[in-house]
C-alpha cells in the first residue's frame, strides 16, 4: 500500500516537473493567481539575504553577499597613483564585474557572459554618481592619491545580479581600510605592509590605517512586472520568462539614486513604478539592518 502511494507521489512530481519545463510561463502564472511564487514567497518579498565582511584576507576590504542562491564576492585592493592635474586631491575607483564559468553550469570556459559588461557599467554609474564615496577621502598627500580597484566575482547567478553585486560592493567599501603609507627616498608614496610598520626609514604619512568614510550607502531592488503582478527579487527562471525588469536604487535616506529598465514593454502607468519604489524602501530598511549587523559582528571579532 505504501509502495503504491510512493509511486503515485513520484508520478505526480514528474508530471508537475514536465509541465514546468514545457510550459514555464503557464506554470508560474498558476501560482501568481494565488498571489504566491513557485518558491512559496509572497510576490513582494525578497529572498533570504546574508552578508559577511572580510571574506578575502589579502584584500583591503571585502565582502561575501548572498541573496537566495545568487552569490557575489567583492574585494578591494588599494594602490598608489598620481592624480590628474584637474583633480590633484582626489583618488580613483575602478570597478570590474566578473562572471567566471563557475557561476553557471551552462557557461563554457573562455566564453564571456553577456550580462557582465552591463552589470559592470550599472555598478560604476551607481557608485560613482551616487555620492556614496568622496574621492578626496582617497587622497594621501598632495598630488598623491589612492587607486582603488574593486573586483566583484559572481560565484552563483540565480537572478537579481545587480542587487547582489551592489550589496557586496557597498559592504566591501564599508569594510575598507586605507593602509599606512610612507614617503621613500625618491619622494614616492608607498604602501607600508604590517611587517614593515616597525622599521620605516621615513616617517609614515598617515600614522595608522583608517576606515573609508561613506557619506551614504545605496541599495537596490529588482522587480518583474508581469500583467498586473509585481514580483520582487526575481530568480533567474522568473527573469527568463517574464520580460519586463525594473531596478530601483535608493540611498539610506530613501532618495532616488537611479532607475533602470532594460527593455520590455513601455509602462503605461506610473502606479507600477510607485509600487516598485515602495517595495525598494522596505528592502533598503532590511539591507541596512543586515549591513549594520555584519559590521557589528566584524567589530566584535
PDB file of C-alpha atoms in Angstrom:
ATOM      1  CA  UNK A   1       0.000   0.000   0.000  1.00  0.00           C
ATOM      2  CA  UNK A   2       2.848   2.336   0.958  1.00  0.00           C
ATOM      3  CA  UNK A   3       4.623   1.449  -2.261  1.00  0.00           C
ATOM      4  CA  UNK A   4       1.576   2.460  -4.286  1.00  0.00           C
ATOM      5  CA  UNK A   5       1.391   5.850  -2.558  1.00  0.00           C
ATOM      6  CA  UNK A   6       5.088   6.425  -3.123  1.00  0.00           C
ATOM      7  CA  UNK A   7       4.728   5.525  -6.778  1.00  0.00           C
ATOM      8  CA  UNK A   8       1.749   7.842  -7.133  1.00  0.00           C
ATOM      9  CA  UNK A   9       3.576  10.744  -5.469  1.00  0.00           C
ATOM     10  CA  UNK A  10       6.603  10.232  -7.716  1.00  0.00           C
ATOM     11  CA  UNK A  11       4.405  10.131 -10.798  1.00  0.00           C
ATOM     12  CA  UNK A  12       2.668  13.333  -9.731  1.00  0.00           C
ATOM     13  CA  UNK A  13       6.002  15.088  -9.136  1.00  0.00           C
ATOM     14  CA  UNK A  14       7.220  14.027 -12.572  1.00  0.00           C
ATOM     15  CA  UNK A  15       4.064  15.391 -14.189  1.00  0.00           C
ATOM     16  CA  UNK A  16       4.462  18.727 -12.407  1.00  0.00           C
ATOM     17  CA  UNK A  17       8.127  18.916 -13.392  1.00  0.00           C
ATOM     18  CA  UNK A  18       7.317  18.088 -17.003  1.00  0.00           C
ATOM     19  CA  UNK A  19       4.589  20.760 -17.090  1.00  0.00           C
ATOM     20  CA  UNK A  20       7.039  23.295 -15.637  1.00  0.00           C
ATOM     21  CA  UNK A  21       9.633  22.509 -18.293  1.00  0.00           C
ATOM     22  CA  UNK A  22       7.198  22.517 -21.218  1.00  0.00           C
ATOM     23  CA  UNK A  23       5.052  25.485 -20.177  1.00  0.00           C
ATOM     24  CA  UNK A  24       7.102  27.533 -17.696  1.00  0.00           C
ATOM     25  CA  UNK A  25       5.099  30.742 -18.026  1.00  0.00           C
ATOM     26  CA  UNK A  26       1.768  28.995 -17.507  1.00  0.00           C
ATOM     27  CA  UNK A  27       3.263  27.151 -14.543  1.00  0.00           C
ATOM     28  CA  UNK A  28       4.295  30.408 -12.885  1.00  0.00           C
ATOM     29  CA  UNK A  29       1.025  32.158 -13.735  1.00  0.00           C
ATOM     30  CA  UNK A  30      -0.939  29.434 -11.976  1.00  0.00           C
ATOM     31  CA  UNK A  31       0.946  30.342  -8.803  1.00  0.00           C
ATOM     32  CA  UNK A  32       0.501  34.062  -9.385  1.00  0.00           C
ATOM     33  CA  UNK A  33      -3.273  33.583  -9.380  1.00  0.00           C
ATOM     34  CA  UNK A  34      -2.855  32.584  -5.739  1.00  0.00           C
ATOM     35  CA  UNK A  35      -0.519  35.579  -5.080  1.00  0.00           C
ATOM     36  CA  UNK A  36       2.423  33.295  -4.405  1.00  0.00           C
ATOM     37  CA  UNK A  37       5.663  32.347  -6.152  1.00  0.00           C
ATOM     38  CA  UNK A  38       6.869  28.881  -7.092  1.00  0.00           C
ATOM     39  CA  UNK A  39       9.340  29.047  -4.176  1.00  0.00           C
ATOM     40  CA  UNK A  40       6.426  29.855  -1.804  1.00  0.00           C
ATOM     41  CA  UNK A  41       7.380  33.525  -1.430  1.00  0.00           C
ATOM     42  CA  UNK A  42       4.766  36.304  -1.439  1.00  0.00           C
ATOM     43  CA  UNK A  43       5.038  38.420  -4.596  1.00  0.00           C
ATOM     44  CA  UNK A  44       6.680  41.397  -2.882  1.00  0.00           C
ATOM     45  CA  UNK A  45       9.121  39.511  -0.668  1.00  0.00           C
ATOM     46  CA  UNK A  46      12.846  39.254  -1.372  1.00  0.00           C
ATOM     47  CA  UNK A  47      14.796  36.073  -0.747  1.00  0.00           C
ATOM     48  CA  UNK A  48      16.802  35.417   2.387  1.00  0.00           C
ATOM     49  CA  UNK A  49      19.919  37.576   2.389  1.00  0.00           C
ATOM     50  CA  UNK A  50      23.242  37.160   4.189  1.00  0.00           C
ATOM     51  CA  UNK A  51      26.399  39.232   4.329  1.00  0.00           C
ATOM     52  CA  UNK A  52      29.896  38.543   5.630  1.00  0.00           C
ATOM     53  CA  UNK A  53      32.714  41.115   5.782  1.00  0.00           C
ATOM     54  CA  UNK A  54      36.405  40.313   5.481  1.00  0.00           C
ATOM     55  CA  UNK A  55      35.881  37.342   3.189  1.00  0.00           C
ATOM     56  CA  UNK A  56      39.267  37.876   1.466  1.00  0.00           C
ATOM     57  CA  UNK A  57      42.144  38.246   3.925  1.00  0.00           C
ATOM     58  CA  UNK A  58      44.578  39.654   1.342  1.00  0.00           C
ATOM     59  CA  UNK A  59      42.249  42.479   0.293  1.00  0.00           C
ATOM     60  CA  UNK A  60      41.985  45.912   1.910  1.00  0.00           C
ATOM     61  CA  UNK A  61      38.221  45.477   2.001  1.00  0.00           C
ATOM     62  CA  UNK A  62      35.989  42.570   1.046  1.00  0.00           C
ATOM     63  CA  UNK A  63      32.541  41.064   1.463  1.00  0.00           C
ATOM     64  CA  UNK A  64      30.542  37.997   0.502  1.00  0.00           C
ATOM     65  CA  UNK A  65      26.867  38.648  -0.230  1.00  0.00           C
ATOM     66  CA  UNK A  66      24.114  36.114  -0.867  1.00  0.00           C
ATOM     67  CA  UNK A  67      20.566  36.817  -1.995  1.00  0.00           C
ATOM     68  CA  UNK A  68      18.888  33.449  -2.264  1.00  0.00           C
ATOM     69  CA  UNK A  69      21.345  31.411  -4.313  1.00  0.00           C
ATOM     70  CA  UNK A  70      22.844  34.443  -6.061  1.00  0.00           C
ATOM     71  CA  UNK A  71      26.313  34.875  -4.563  1.00  0.00           C
ATOM     72  CA  UNK A  72      28.795  37.730  -5.016  1.00  0.00           C
ATOM     73  CA  UNK A  73      32.332  38.127  -3.711  1.00  0.00           C
ATOM     74  CA  UNK A  74      33.691  41.685  -3.672  1.00  0.00           C
ATOM     75  CA  UNK A  75      37.337  42.538  -2.994  1.00  0.00           C
ATOM     76  CA  UNK A  76      39.091  45.921  -2.974  1.00  0.00           C
ATOM     77  CA  UNK A  77      42.822  46.436  -3.433  1.00  0.00           C
ATOM     78  CA  UNK A  78      44.448  49.779  -2.727  1.00  0.00           C
ATOM     79  CA  UNK A  79      47.439  51.084  -4.654  1.00  0.00           C
ATOM     80  CA  UNK A  80      49.106  54.480  -5.041  1.00  0.00           C
ATOM     81  CA  UNK A  81      48.551  56.623  -8.118  1.00  0.00           C
ATOM     82  CA  UNK A  82      49.346  60.093  -9.408  1.00  0.00           C
ATOM     83  CA  UNK A  83      46.063  62.038  -9.682  1.00  0.00           C
ATOM     84  CA  UNK A  84      45.126  64.064 -12.713  1.00  0.00           C
ATOM     85  CA  UNK A  85      46.130  67.729 -12.785  1.00  0.00           C
ATOM     86  CA  UNK A  86      42.429  68.639 -12.810  1.00  0.00           C
ATOM     87  CA  UNK A  87      41.796  66.743  -9.548  1.00  0.00           C
ATOM     88  CA  UNK A  88      45.110  66.610  -7.649  1.00  0.00           C
ATOM     89  CA  UNK A  89      43.451  65.783  -4.316  1.00  0.00           C
ATOM     90  CA  UNK A  90      41.140  63.032  -5.497  1.00  0.00           C
ATOM     91  CA  UNK A  91      41.658  59.310  -5.754  1.00  0.00           C
ATOM     92  CA  UNK A  92      40.175  56.945  -8.285  1.00  0.00           C
ATOM     93  CA  UNK A  93      37.889  53.928  -8.213  1.00  0.00           C
ATOM     94  CA  UNK A  94      37.852  51.302 -10.937  1.00  0.00           C
ATOM     95  CA  UNK A  95      35.085  48.705 -10.838  1.00  0.00           C
ATOM     96  CA  UNK A  96      35.240  45.361 -12.641  1.00  0.00           C
ATOM     97  CA  UNK A  97      32.480  42.762 -12.579  1.00  0.00           C
ATOM     98  CA  UNK A  98      33.439  39.201 -13.423  1.00  0.00           C
ATOM     99  CA  UNK A  99      31.309  36.197 -14.267  1.00  0.00           C
ATOM    100  CA  UNK A 100      33.651  33.202 -14.410  1.00  0.00           C
ATOM    101  CA  UNK A 101      32.293  29.868 -15.745  1.00  0.00           C
ATOM    102  CA  UNK A 102      31.808  28.649 -12.183  1.00  0.00           C
ATOM    103  CA  UNK A 103      28.664  30.792 -11.821  1.00  0.00           C
ATOM    104  CA  UNK A 104      26.587  28.569 -14.103  1.00  0.00           C
ATOM    105  CA  UNK A 105      26.840  25.005 -15.457  1.00  0.00           C
ATOM    106  CA  UNK A 106      25.728  26.167 -18.926  1.00  0.00           C
ATOM    107  CA  UNK A 107      28.607  28.615 -19.455  1.00  0.00           C
ATOM    108  CA  UNK A 108      31.674  27.272 -21.204  1.00  0.00           C
ATOM    109  CA  UNK A 109      35.207  28.352 -20.199  1.00  0.00           C
ATOM    110  CA  UNK A 110      36.588  31.189 -22.317  1.00  0.00           C
ATOM    111  CA  UNK A 111      33.149  32.468 -23.261  1.00  0.00           C
ATOM    112  CA  UNK A 112      32.383  35.829 -21.577  1.00  0.00           C
ATOM    113  CA  UNK A 113      28.934  36.244 -20.033  1.00  0.00           C
ATOM    114  CA  UNK A 114      26.743  38.785 -21.822  1.00  0.00           C
ATOM    115  CA  UNK A 115      25.488  40.231 -18.548  1.00  0.00           C
ATOM    116  CA  UNK A 116      28.956  41.072 -17.205  1.00  0.00           C
ATOM    117  CA  UNK A 117      29.599  44.391 -19.026  1.00  0.00           C
ATOM    118  CA  UNK A 118      26.011  45.512 -18.400  1.00  0.00           C
ATOM    119  CA  UNK A 119      26.211  44.930 -14.647  1.00  0.00           C
ATOM    120  CA  UNK A 120      29.719  46.424 -14.547  1.00  0.00           C
ATOM    121  CA  UNK A 121      28.517  49.690 -16.121  1.00  0.00           C
ATOM    122  CA  UNK A 122      25.472  49.839 -13.853  1.00  0.00           C
ATOM    123  CA  UNK A 123      27.708  49.426 -10.817  1.00  0.00           C
ATOM    124  CA  UNK A 124      30.163  52.089 -11.958  1.00  0.00           C
ATOM    125  CA  UNK A 125      27.384  54.571 -12.766  1.00  0.00           C
ATOM    126  CA  UNK A 126      25.624  53.943  -9.459  1.00  0.00           C
ATOM    127  CA  UNK A 127      28.638  54.036  -7.131  1.00  0.00           C
ATOM    128  CA  UNK A 128      30.430  56.940  -8.779  1.00  0.00           C
ATOM    129  CA  UNK A 129      27.337  59.129  -9.288  1.00  0.00           C
ATOM    130  CA  UNK A 130      25.551  58.402  -6.002  1.00  0.00           C
ATOM    131  CA  UNK A 131      27.925  60.495  -3.901  1.00  0.00           C
ATOM    132  CA  UNK A 132      28.458  57.498  -1.655  1.00  0.00           C
ATOM    133  CA  UNK A 133      32.235  57.957  -1.745  1.00  0.00           C
ATOM    134  CA  UNK A 134      34.046  61.270  -1.572  1.00  0.00           C
ATOM    135  CA  UNK A 135      37.074  60.722  -3.795  1.00  0.00           C
ATOM    136  CA  UNK A 136      39.010  63.204  -1.663  1.00  0.00           C
ATOM    137  CA  UNK A 137      38.855  60.579   1.082  1.00  0.00           C
ATOM    138  CA  UNK A 138      41.309  58.630  -1.074  1.00  0.00           C
ATOM    139  CA  UNK A 139      43.849  61.445  -1.077  1.00  0.00           C
ATOM    140  CA  UNK A 140      47.080  60.511   0.723  1.00  0.00           C
ATOM    141  CA  UNK A 141      49.303  63.555   0.244  1.00  0.00           C
ATOM    142  CA  UNK A 142      49.038  66.484  -2.142  1.00  0.00           C
ATOM    143  CA  UNK A 143      49.423  65.173  -5.654  1.00  0.00           C
ATOM    144  CA  UNK A 144      49.388  61.534  -4.500  1.00  0.00           C
ATOM    145  CA  UNK A 145      46.265  59.504  -4.015  1.00  0.00           C
ATOM    146  CA  UNK A 146      44.891  56.007  -3.713  1.00  0.00           C
ATOM    147  CA  UNK A 147      43.800  53.919  -6.634  1.00  0.00           C
ATOM    148  CA  UNK A 148      41.041  51.531  -5.594  1.00  0.00           C
ATOM    149  CA  UNK A 149      40.329  48.516  -7.728  1.00  0.00           C
ATOM    150  CA  UNK A 150      37.026  46.879  -6.850  1.00  0.00           C
ATOM    151  CA  UNK A 151      36.620  43.392  -8.275  1.00  0.00           C
ATOM    152  CA  UNK A 152      33.304  41.607  -7.917  1.00  0.00           C
ATOM    153  CA  UNK A 153      33.045  37.940  -8.786  1.00  0.00           C
ATOM    154  CA  UNK A 154      29.718  36.281  -9.405  1.00  0.00           C
ATOM    155  CA  UNK A 155      30.004  32.839  -7.829  1.00  0.00           C
ATOM    156  CA  UNK A 156      26.396  31.797  -8.409  1.00  0.00           C
ATOM    157  CA  UNK A 157      23.831  33.511 -10.631  1.00  0.00           C
ATOM    158  CA  UNK A 158      20.180  32.967  -9.809  1.00  0.00           C
ATOM    159  CA  UNK A 159      18.598  36.291 -10.682  1.00  0.00           C
ATOM    160  CA  UNK A 160      18.860  39.893  -9.421  1.00  0.00           C
ATOM    161  CA  UNK A 161      22.589  40.030 -10.192  1.00  0.00           C
ATOM    162  CA  UNK A 162      22.856  43.797  -9.867  1.00  0.00           C
ATOM    163  CA  UNK A 163      21.191  43.831  -6.449  1.00  0.00           C
ATOM    164  CA  UNK A 164      23.624  41.277  -5.039  1.00  0.00           C
ATOM    165  CA  UNK A 165      26.622  42.912  -6.744  1.00  0.00           C
ATOM    166  CA  UNK A 166      25.758  46.352  -5.365  1.00  0.00           C
ATOM    167  CA  UNK A 167      25.209  44.920  -1.879  1.00  0.00           C
ATOM    168  CA  UNK A 168      28.623  43.221  -1.947  1.00  0.00           C
ATOM    169  CA  UNK A 169      30.272  46.424  -3.199  1.00  0.00           C
ATOM    170  CA  UNK A 170      28.688  48.611  -0.507  1.00  0.00           C
ATOM    171  CA  UNK A 171      29.686  46.074   2.149  1.00  0.00           C
ATOM    172  CA  UNK A 172      33.273  45.878   0.836  1.00  0.00           C
ATOM    173  CA  UNK A 173      33.622  49.669   0.946  1.00  0.00           C
ATOM    174  CA  UNK A 174      32.177  49.638   4.478  1.00  0.00           C
ATOM    175  CA  UNK A 175      34.919  47.174   5.414  1.00  0.00           C
ATOM    176  CA  UNK A 176      37.696  49.010   3.531  1.00  0.00           C
ATOM    177  CA  UNK A 177      40.676  50.361   5.427  1.00  0.00           C
ATOM    178  CA  UNK A 178      43.083  52.886   3.874  1.00  0.00           C
ATOM    179  CA  UNK A 179      46.550  51.422   4.548  1.00  0.00           C
ATOM    180  CA  UNK A 180      49.507  53.179   6.158  1.00  0.00           C
ATOM    181  CA  UNK A 181      51.735  54.859   3.562  1.00  0.00           C
ATOM    182  CA  UNK A 182      55.202  56.391   3.717  1.00  0.00           C
ATOM    183  CA  UNK A 183      57.492  58.513   1.539  1.00  0.00           C
ATOM    184  CA  UNK A 184      60.566  56.663   0.275  1.00  0.00           C
ATOM    185  CA  UNK A 185      63.942  58.225  -0.561  1.00  0.00           C
ATOM    186  CA  UNK A 186      62.708  59.209  -4.025  1.00  0.00           C
ATOM    187  CA  UNK A 187      59.743  61.041  -2.563  1.00  0.00           C
ATOM    188  CA  UNK A 188      57.329  58.413  -3.787  1.00  0.00           C
ATOM    189  CA  UNK A 189      54.395  57.300  -1.689  1.00  0.00           C
ATOM    190  CA  UNK A 190      54.472  53.587  -0.949  1.00  0.00           C
ATOM    191  CA  UNK A 191      52.068  51.348   0.918  1.00  0.00           C
ATOM    192  CA  UNK A 192      53.515  50.063   4.179  1.00  0.00           C
ATOM    193  CA  UNK A 193      52.896  46.435   4.966  1.00  0.00           C
ATOM    194  CA  UNK A 194      52.220  45.210   8.510  1.00  0.00           C
ATOM    195  CA  UNK A 195      55.699  43.632   8.580  1.00  0.00           C
ATOM    196  CA  UNK A 196      57.369  46.953   7.713  1.00  0.00           C
ATOM    197  CA  UNK A 197      55.380  49.010  10.209  1.00  0.00           C
ATOM    198  CA  UNK A 198      58.047  48.963  12.930  1.00  0.00           C
ATOM    199  CA  UNK A 199      61.100  49.617  10.752  1.00  0.00           C
ATOM    200  CA  UNK A 200      60.351  52.555   8.486  1.00  0.00           C
ATOM    201  CA  UNK A 201      63.213  54.647   7.144  1.00  0.00           C
ATOM    202  CA  UNK A 202      60.841  57.549   6.611  1.00  0.00           C
ATOM    203  CA  UNK A 203      58.006  58.678   8.844  1.00  0.00           C
ATOM    204  CA  UNK A 204      54.601  57.417   7.834  1.00  0.00           C
ATOM    205  CA  UNK A 205      52.331  59.925   6.113  1.00  0.00           C
ATOM    206  CA  UNK A 206      49.307  58.517   7.915  1.00  0.00           C
ATOM    207  CA  UNK A 207      50.088  57.004  11.298  1.00  0.00           C
ATOM    208  CA  UNK A 208      47.563  54.165  11.172  1.00  0.00           C
ATOM    209  CA  UNK A 209      45.003  52.520   8.977  1.00  0.00           C
ATOM    210  CA  UNK A 210      41.763  54.439   8.654  1.00  0.00           C
ATOM    211  CA  UNK A 211      38.291  53.498   7.613  1.00  0.00           C
ATOM    212  CA  UNK A 212      36.860  54.944   4.427  1.00  0.00           C
ATOM    213  CA  UNK A 213      34.069  57.362   5.321  1.00  0.00           C
ATOM    214  CA  UNK A 214      30.872  56.779   3.353  1.00  0.00           C
ATOM    215  CA  UNK A 215      28.592  59.798   3.035  1.00  0.00           C
ATOM    216  CA  UNK A 216      25.683  57.454   2.344  1.00  0.00           C
ATOM    217  CA  UNK A 217      25.036  53.939   1.130  1.00  0.00           C
ATOM    218  CA  UNK A 218      22.825  52.783  -1.712  1.00  0.00           C
ATOM    219  CA  UNK A 219      20.828  49.606  -2.173  1.00  0.00           C
ATOM    220  CA  UNK A 220      18.659  48.325  -4.991  1.00  0.00           C
ATOM    221  CA  UNK A 221      15.698  46.082  -5.658  1.00  0.00           C
ATOM    222  CA  UNK A 222      14.929  44.490  -8.998  1.00  0.00           C
ATOM    223  CA  UNK A 223      11.288  43.718  -9.765  1.00  0.00           C
ATOM    224  CA  UNK A 224       9.499  41.955 -12.577  1.00  0.00           C
ATOM    225  CA  UNK A 225       6.336  43.499 -13.963  1.00  0.00           C
ATOM    226  CA  UNK A 226       4.080  40.855 -15.480  1.00  0.00           C
ATOM    227  CA  UNK A 227       0.478  41.700 -16.355  1.00  0.00           C
ATOM    228  CA  UNK A 228      -0.933  43.090 -13.095  1.00  0.00           C
ATOM    229  CA  UNK A 229       1.701  41.470 -10.917  1.00  0.00           C
ATOM    230  CA  UNK A 230       4.914  42.832  -9.409  1.00  0.00           C
ATOM    231  CA  UNK A 231       7.484  40.236  -8.342  1.00  0.00           C
ATOM    232  CA  UNK A 232      10.307  41.475  -6.112  1.00  0.00           C
ATOM    233  CA  UNK A 233      13.796  39.967  -6.287  1.00  0.00           C
ATOM    234  CA  UNK A 234      13.213  37.559  -9.204  1.00  0.00           C
ATOM    235  CA  UNK A 235      15.011  34.270  -9.675  1.00  0.00           C
ATOM    236  CA  UNK A 236      16.844  33.508 -12.907  1.00  0.00           C
ATOM    237  CA  UNK A 237      13.915  31.361 -14.061  1.00  0.00           C
ATOM    238  CA  UNK A 238      11.452  34.186 -13.491  1.00  0.00           C
ATOM    239  CA  UNK A 239      13.690  36.640 -15.324  1.00  0.00           C
ATOM    240  CA  UNK A 240      13.971  34.296 -18.303  1.00  0.00           C
ATOM    241  CA  UNK A 241      10.217  34.024 -18.916  1.00  0.00           C
ATOM    242  CA  UNK A 242       8.901  37.458 -17.866  1.00  0.00           C
ATOM    243  CA  UNK A 243      10.452  40.196 -19.910  1.00  0.00           C
ATOM    244  CA  UNK A 244       9.808  43.478 -18.066  1.00  0.00           C
ATOM    245  CA  UNK A 245      12.506  44.122 -15.461  1.00  0.00           C
ATOM    246  CA  UNK A 246      12.840  47.233 -13.338  1.00  0.00           C
ATOM    247  CA  UNK A 247      15.604  48.105 -10.867  1.00  0.00           C
ATOM    248  CA  UNK A 248      15.239  50.949  -8.383  1.00  0.00           C
ATOM    249  CA  UNK A 249      18.259  52.244  -6.437  1.00  0.00           C
ATOM    250  CA  UNK A 250      17.684  54.287  -3.276  1.00  0.00           C
ATOM    251  CA  UNK A 251      20.118  55.628  -0.716  1.00  0.00           C
ATOM    252  CA  UNK A 252      19.746  55.127   3.035  1.00  0.00           C
ATOM    253  CA  UNK A 253      17.610  58.300   3.198  1.00  0.00           C
ATOM    254  CA  UNK A 254      15.285  56.768   0.584  1.00  0.00           C
ATOM    255  CA  UNK A 255      16.285  59.305  -2.051  1.00  0.00           C
ATOM    256  CA  UNK A 256      16.199  58.017  -5.620  1.00  0.00           C
ATOM    257  CA  UNK A 257      19.713  57.371  -6.922  1.00  0.00           C
ATOM    258  CA  UNK A 258      18.932  55.683 -10.229  1.00  0.00           C
ATOM    259  CA  UNK A 259      16.314  53.750 -12.113  1.00  0.00           C
ATOM    260  CA  UNK A 260      16.966  51.027 -14.680  1.00  0.00           C
ATOM    261  CA  UNK A 261      14.521  49.418 -17.043  1.00  0.00           C
ATOM    262  CA  UNK A 262      16.411  47.303 -19.605  1.00  0.00           C
ATOM    263  CA  UNK A 263      13.842  46.588 -22.301  1.00  0.00           C
ATOM    264  CA  UNK A 264      10.374  45.121 -22.104  1.00  0.00           C
ATOM    265  CA  UNK A 265       7.075  46.838 -22.921  1.00  0.00           C
ATOM    266  CA  UNK A 266       6.697  50.546 -22.234  1.00  0.00           C
ATOM    267  CA  UNK A 267       4.901  51.133 -18.959  1.00  0.00           C
ATOM    268  CA  UNK A 268       1.560  52.850 -19.440  1.00  0.00           C
ATOM    269  CA  UNK A 269       1.019  53.930 -15.822  1.00  0.00           C
ATOM    270  CA  UNK A 270       3.176  55.339 -13.074  1.00  0.00           C
ATOM    271  CA  UNK A 271       1.486  53.298 -10.345  1.00  0.00           C
ATOM    272  CA  UNK A 272       3.721  50.305 -11.115  1.00  0.00           C
ATOM    273  CA  UNK A 273       6.827  52.475 -10.693  1.00  0.00           C
ATOM    274  CA  UNK A 274       5.491  53.861  -7.423  1.00  0.00           C
ATOM    275  CA  UNK A 275       4.808  50.339  -6.162  1.00  0.00           C
ATOM    276  CA  UNK A 276       8.357  49.283  -7.050  1.00  0.00           C
ATOM    277  CA  UNK A 277       9.777  52.295  -5.216  1.00  0.00           C
ATOM    278  CA  UNK A 278       7.653  51.429  -2.161  1.00  0.00           C
ATOM    279  CA  UNK A 279       8.971  47.853  -2.219  1.00  0.00           C
ATOM    280  CA  UNK A 280      12.509  49.193  -2.565  1.00  0.00           C
ATOM    281  CA  UNK A 281      12.064  51.397   0.501  1.00  0.00           C
ATOM    282  CA  UNK A 282      11.164  48.313   2.532  1.00  0.00           C
ATOM    283  CA  UNK A 283      14.117  46.436   1.085  1.00  0.00           C
ATOM    284  CA  UNK A 284      16.543  49.278   1.906  1.00  0.00           C
ATOM    285  CA  UNK A 285      15.476  49.063   5.565  1.00  0.00           C
ATOM    286  CA  UNK A 286      16.135  45.304   5.549  1.00  0.00           C
ATOM    287  CA  UNK A 287      19.527  45.616   3.866  1.00  0.00           C
ATOM    288  CA  UNK A 288      20.634  48.448   6.142  1.00  0.00           C
ATOM    289  CA  UNK A 289      19.962  46.215   9.159  1.00  0.00           C
ATOM    290  CA  UNK A 290      21.851  43.326   7.544  1.00  0.00           C
ATOM    291  CA  UNK A 291      24.832  45.591   6.782  1.00  0.00           C
ATOM    292  CA  UNK A 292      24.859  47.056  10.296  1.00  0.00           C
ATOM    293  CA  UNK A 293      24.813  43.573  11.800  1.00  0.00           C
ATOM    294  CA  UNK A 294      27.688  42.451   9.567  1.00  0.00           C
ATOM    295  CA  UNK A 295      29.722  45.498  10.632  1.00  0.00           C
ATOM    296  CA  UNK A 296      28.899  44.861  14.290  1.00  0.00           C
ATOM    297  CA  UNK A 297      29.879  41.198  14.011  1.00  0.00           C
ATOM    298  CA  UNK A 298      33.171  42.205  12.398  1.00  0.00           C
ATOM    299  CA  UNK A 299      33.984  44.670  15.182  1.00  0.00           C
ATOM    300  CA  UNK A 300      33.276  42.045  17.838  1.00  0.00           C
ATOM    301  CA  UNK A 301      35.626  39.572  16.144  1.00  0.00           C
TER     302      UNK A 301
END
